PDB file of C-alpha atoms in Angstrom:
ATOM      1  CA  MET A  91    -113.449  49.328  12.240  1.00 45.00           C
ATOM      2  CA  SER A  92    -116.183  51.410  11.513  1.00 50.00           C
ATOM      3  CA  GLU A  93    -117.546  52.198   8.347  1.00 54.00           C
ATOM      4  CA  THR A  94    -119.287  55.655   6.894  1.00 54.00           C
ATOM      5  CA  GLN A  95    -121.430  55.041   4.352  1.00 57.00           C
ATOM      6  CA  VAL A  96    -121.948  57.839   1.963  1.00 54.00           C
ATOM      7  CA  LYS A  97    -124.831  58.533   1.154  1.00 64.00           C
ATOM      8  CA  GLN A  98    -125.709  58.983  -2.980  1.00 68.00           C
ATOM      9  CA  GLN A  99    -128.087  61.724  -3.756  1.00 76.00           C
ATOM     10  CA  SER A 100    -129.152  62.338  -7.309  1.00 80.00           C
ATOM     11  CA  THR A 101    -127.952  65.383  -8.842  1.00 90.00           C
ATOM     12  CA  ALA A 102    -130.107  67.646 -10.399  1.00 91.00           C
ATOM     13  CA  ALA A 103    -129.809  66.691 -13.752  1.00 93.00           C
ATOM     14  CA  PHE A 104    -130.623  63.191 -13.576  1.00 89.00           C
ATOM     15  CA  TYR A 105    -133.739  64.495 -11.465  1.00 88.00           C
ATOM     16  CA  GLY A 106    -134.604  66.793 -14.392  1.00 92.00           C
ATOM     17  CA  GLN A 107    -133.499  64.180 -16.894  1.00 94.00           C
ATOM     18  CA  ALA A 108    -136.009  61.382 -15.835  1.00 91.00           C
ATOM     19  CA  VAL A 109    -139.017  63.831 -14.976  1.00 93.00           C
ATOM     20  CA  LEU A 110    -138.751  65.195 -18.091  1.00 95.00           C
ATOM     21  CA  SER A 111    -138.081  61.795 -20.507  1.00 94.00           C
ATOM     22  CA  PHE A 112    -141.598  60.792 -17.930  1.00 94.00           C
ATOM     23  CA  ALA A 113    -143.250  63.577 -19.593  1.00 95.00           C
ATOM     24  CA  VAL A 114    -142.029  63.336 -22.993  1.00 96.00           C
ATOM     25  CA  ALA A 115    -143.524  59.635 -22.643  1.00 95.00           C
ATOM     26  CA  ILE A 116    -147.011  60.214 -20.975  1.00 95.00           C
ATOM     27  CA  VAL A 117    -147.507  62.844 -23.550  1.00 96.00           C
ATOM     28  CA  ALA A 118    -146.596  61.193 -26.341  1.00 96.00           C
ATOM     29  CA  THR A 119    -148.564  58.598 -25.334  1.00 96.00           C
ATOM     30  CA  ALA A 120    -151.620  60.246 -25.179  1.00 95.00           C
ATOM     31  CA  ILE A 121    -150.804  62.015 -28.500  1.00 96.00           C
ATOM     32  CA  GLY A 122    -150.713  58.598 -29.523  1.00 96.00           C
ATOM     33  CA  ILE A 123    -153.584  57.636 -28.429  1.00 96.00           C
ATOM     34  CA  PHE A 124    -155.732  60.960 -28.972  1.00 94.00           C
ATOM     35  CA  ARG A 125    -155.198  60.283 -32.532  1.00 95.00           C
ATOM     36  CA  LEU A 126    -155.838  57.399 -32.549  1.00 94.00           C
ATOM     37  CA  GLU A 127    -158.367  55.979 -36.011  1.00 95.00           C
ATOM     38  CA  THR A 128    -160.447  53.799 -33.758  1.00 94.00           C
ATOM     39  CA  ASP A 129    -163.834  54.309 -32.146  1.00 96.00           C
ATOM     40  CA  ALA A 130    -163.627  56.817 -28.648  1.00 95.00           C
ATOM     41  CA  TRP A 131    -164.338  53.751 -26.300  1.00 96.00           C
ATOM     42  CA  VAL A 132    -160.717  52.130 -27.317  1.00 96.00           C
ATOM     43  CA  ARG A 133    -159.558  55.186 -26.806  1.00 96.00           C
ATOM     44  CA  ALA A 134    -161.171  55.355 -23.160  1.00 96.00           C
ATOM     45  CA  PHE A 135    -159.515  51.749 -22.889  1.00 97.00           C
ATOM     46  CA  LEU A 136    -155.821  52.353 -23.408  1.00 96.00           C
ATOM     47  CA  GLY A 137    -156.020  55.864 -21.562  1.00 95.00           C
ATOM     48  CA  ILE A 138    -156.853  53.518 -18.645  1.00 97.00           C
ATOM     49  CA  ALA A 139    -154.779  50.928 -18.969  1.00 96.00           C
ATOM     50  CA  VAL A 140    -151.648  53.519 -19.149  1.00 96.00           C
ATOM     51  CA  LEU A 141    -152.770  55.493 -16.423  1.00 95.00           C
ATOM     52  CA  TYR A 142    -153.039  51.862 -14.863  1.00 96.00           C
ATOM     53  CA  LEU A 143    -149.511  51.038 -15.816  1.00 95.00           C
ATOM     54  CA  VAL A 144    -148.061  54.202 -14.489  1.00 95.00           C
ATOM     55  CA  THR A 145    -149.638  54.286 -11.005  1.00 95.00           C
ATOM     56  CA  SER A 146    -148.463  50.010 -11.136  1.00 95.00           C
ATOM     57  CA  ALA A 147    -144.612  51.210 -12.209  1.00 94.00           C
ATOM     58  CA  PHE A 148    -145.013  54.082  -9.132  1.00 94.00           C
ATOM     59  CA  THR A 149    -146.067  51.538  -6.535  1.00 94.00           C
ATOM     60  CA  LEU A 150    -143.041  49.069  -7.776  1.00 93.00           C
ATOM     61  CA  ALA A 151    -140.896  51.449  -7.768  1.00 92.00           C
ATOM     62  CA  LYS A 152    -141.650  52.336  -3.811  1.00 92.00           C
ATOM     63  CA  VAL A 153    -141.510  48.720  -3.217  1.00 92.00           C
ATOM     64  CA  ILE A 154    -138.512  48.113  -4.321  1.00 89.00           C
ATOM     65  CA  ARG A 155    -137.164  51.134  -2.567  1.00 88.00           C
ATOM     66  CA  ASP A 156    -138.419  50.436   0.761  1.00 86.00           C
ATOM     67  CA  ARG A 157    -137.182  46.865   0.548  1.00 85.00           C
ATOM     68  CA  GLN A 158    -133.663  47.864  -0.522  1.00 83.00           C
ATOM     69  CA  GLU A 159    -134.039  50.524   2.831  1.00 80.00           C
ATOM     70  CA  ALA A 160    -135.830  47.680   5.141  1.00 77.00           C
ATOM     71  CA  GLY A 161    -131.817  45.253   3.972  1.00 74.00           C
ATOM     72  CA  GLN A 162    -129.581  48.466   4.980  1.00 73.00           C
ATOM     73  CA  ILE A 163    -131.343  48.743   7.939  1.00 71.00           C
ATOM     74  CA  VAL A 164    -131.105  45.153   9.195  1.00 67.00           C
ATOM     75  CA  SER A 165    -127.405  45.178   7.309  1.00 73.00           C
ATOM     76  CA  ARG A 166    -126.122  48.344   9.760  1.00 73.00           C
ATOM     77  CA  VAL A 167    -127.735  46.975  12.990  1.00 73.00           C
ATOM     78  CA  ASP A 168    -126.152  43.238  12.500  1.00 75.00           C
ATOM     79  CA  GLN A 169    -123.514  44.858  11.661  1.00 78.00           C
ATOM     80  CA  ALA A 170    -123.517  47.396  15.246  1.00 79.00           C
ATOM     81  CA  ARG A 171    -124.206  44.209  16.892  1.00 80.00           C
ATOM     82  CA  LEU A 172    -121.019  42.456  15.667  1.00 80.00           C
ATOM     83  CA  GLU A 173    -119.028  45.367  16.435  1.00 81.00           C
ATOM     84  CA  LYS A 174    -120.084  45.621  20.124  1.00 81.00           C
ATOM     85  CA  LEU A 175    -119.649  41.923  19.885  1.00 79.00           C
ATOM     86  CA  LEU A 176    -116.044  42.151  18.913  1.00 78.00           C
ATOM     87  CA  ALA A 177    -114.934  45.419  21.146  1.00 80.00           C
ATOM     88  CA  GLU A 178    -116.404  44.006  24.354  1.00 79.00           C
ATOM     89  CA  HIS A 179    -114.238  40.239  23.871  1.00 76.00           C
ATOM     90  CA  ASP A 180    -111.312  39.560  24.586  1.00 72.00           C
ATOM     91  CA  PRO A 181    -109.341  37.153  22.934  1.00 74.00           C
ATOM     92  CA  PHE A 182    -106.729  36.487  26.210  1.00 75.00           C
ATOM     93  CA  ASP A 183    -109.574  35.775  29.028  1.00 73.00           C
ATOM     94  CA  LYS A 184    -109.628  32.537  29.428  1.00 69.00           C
ATOM     95  CA  LEU A 185    -105.734  31.881  28.908  1.00 58.00           C
TER      96      LEU A 185
END
């Protein structure tokens, strides 16, 4: 009745692709802001906005991951309690 859950783990290629994609996006955005033909304060503002966006994205991803992991733990505890109740229950006890 108990199921062993397989822990999903990303491959090295997927991890590398994600890191490379993030690096390319940041570098491309930085180059775009740097080469923008406008005042320095506008470029600085855009740079700060990009940094804020990146940190917010990381925070959001962490919060979503933490919530998902907490839900999995609660689900495992509930499943263990149910299995214990079913194991202790004797349907022919009161006949």
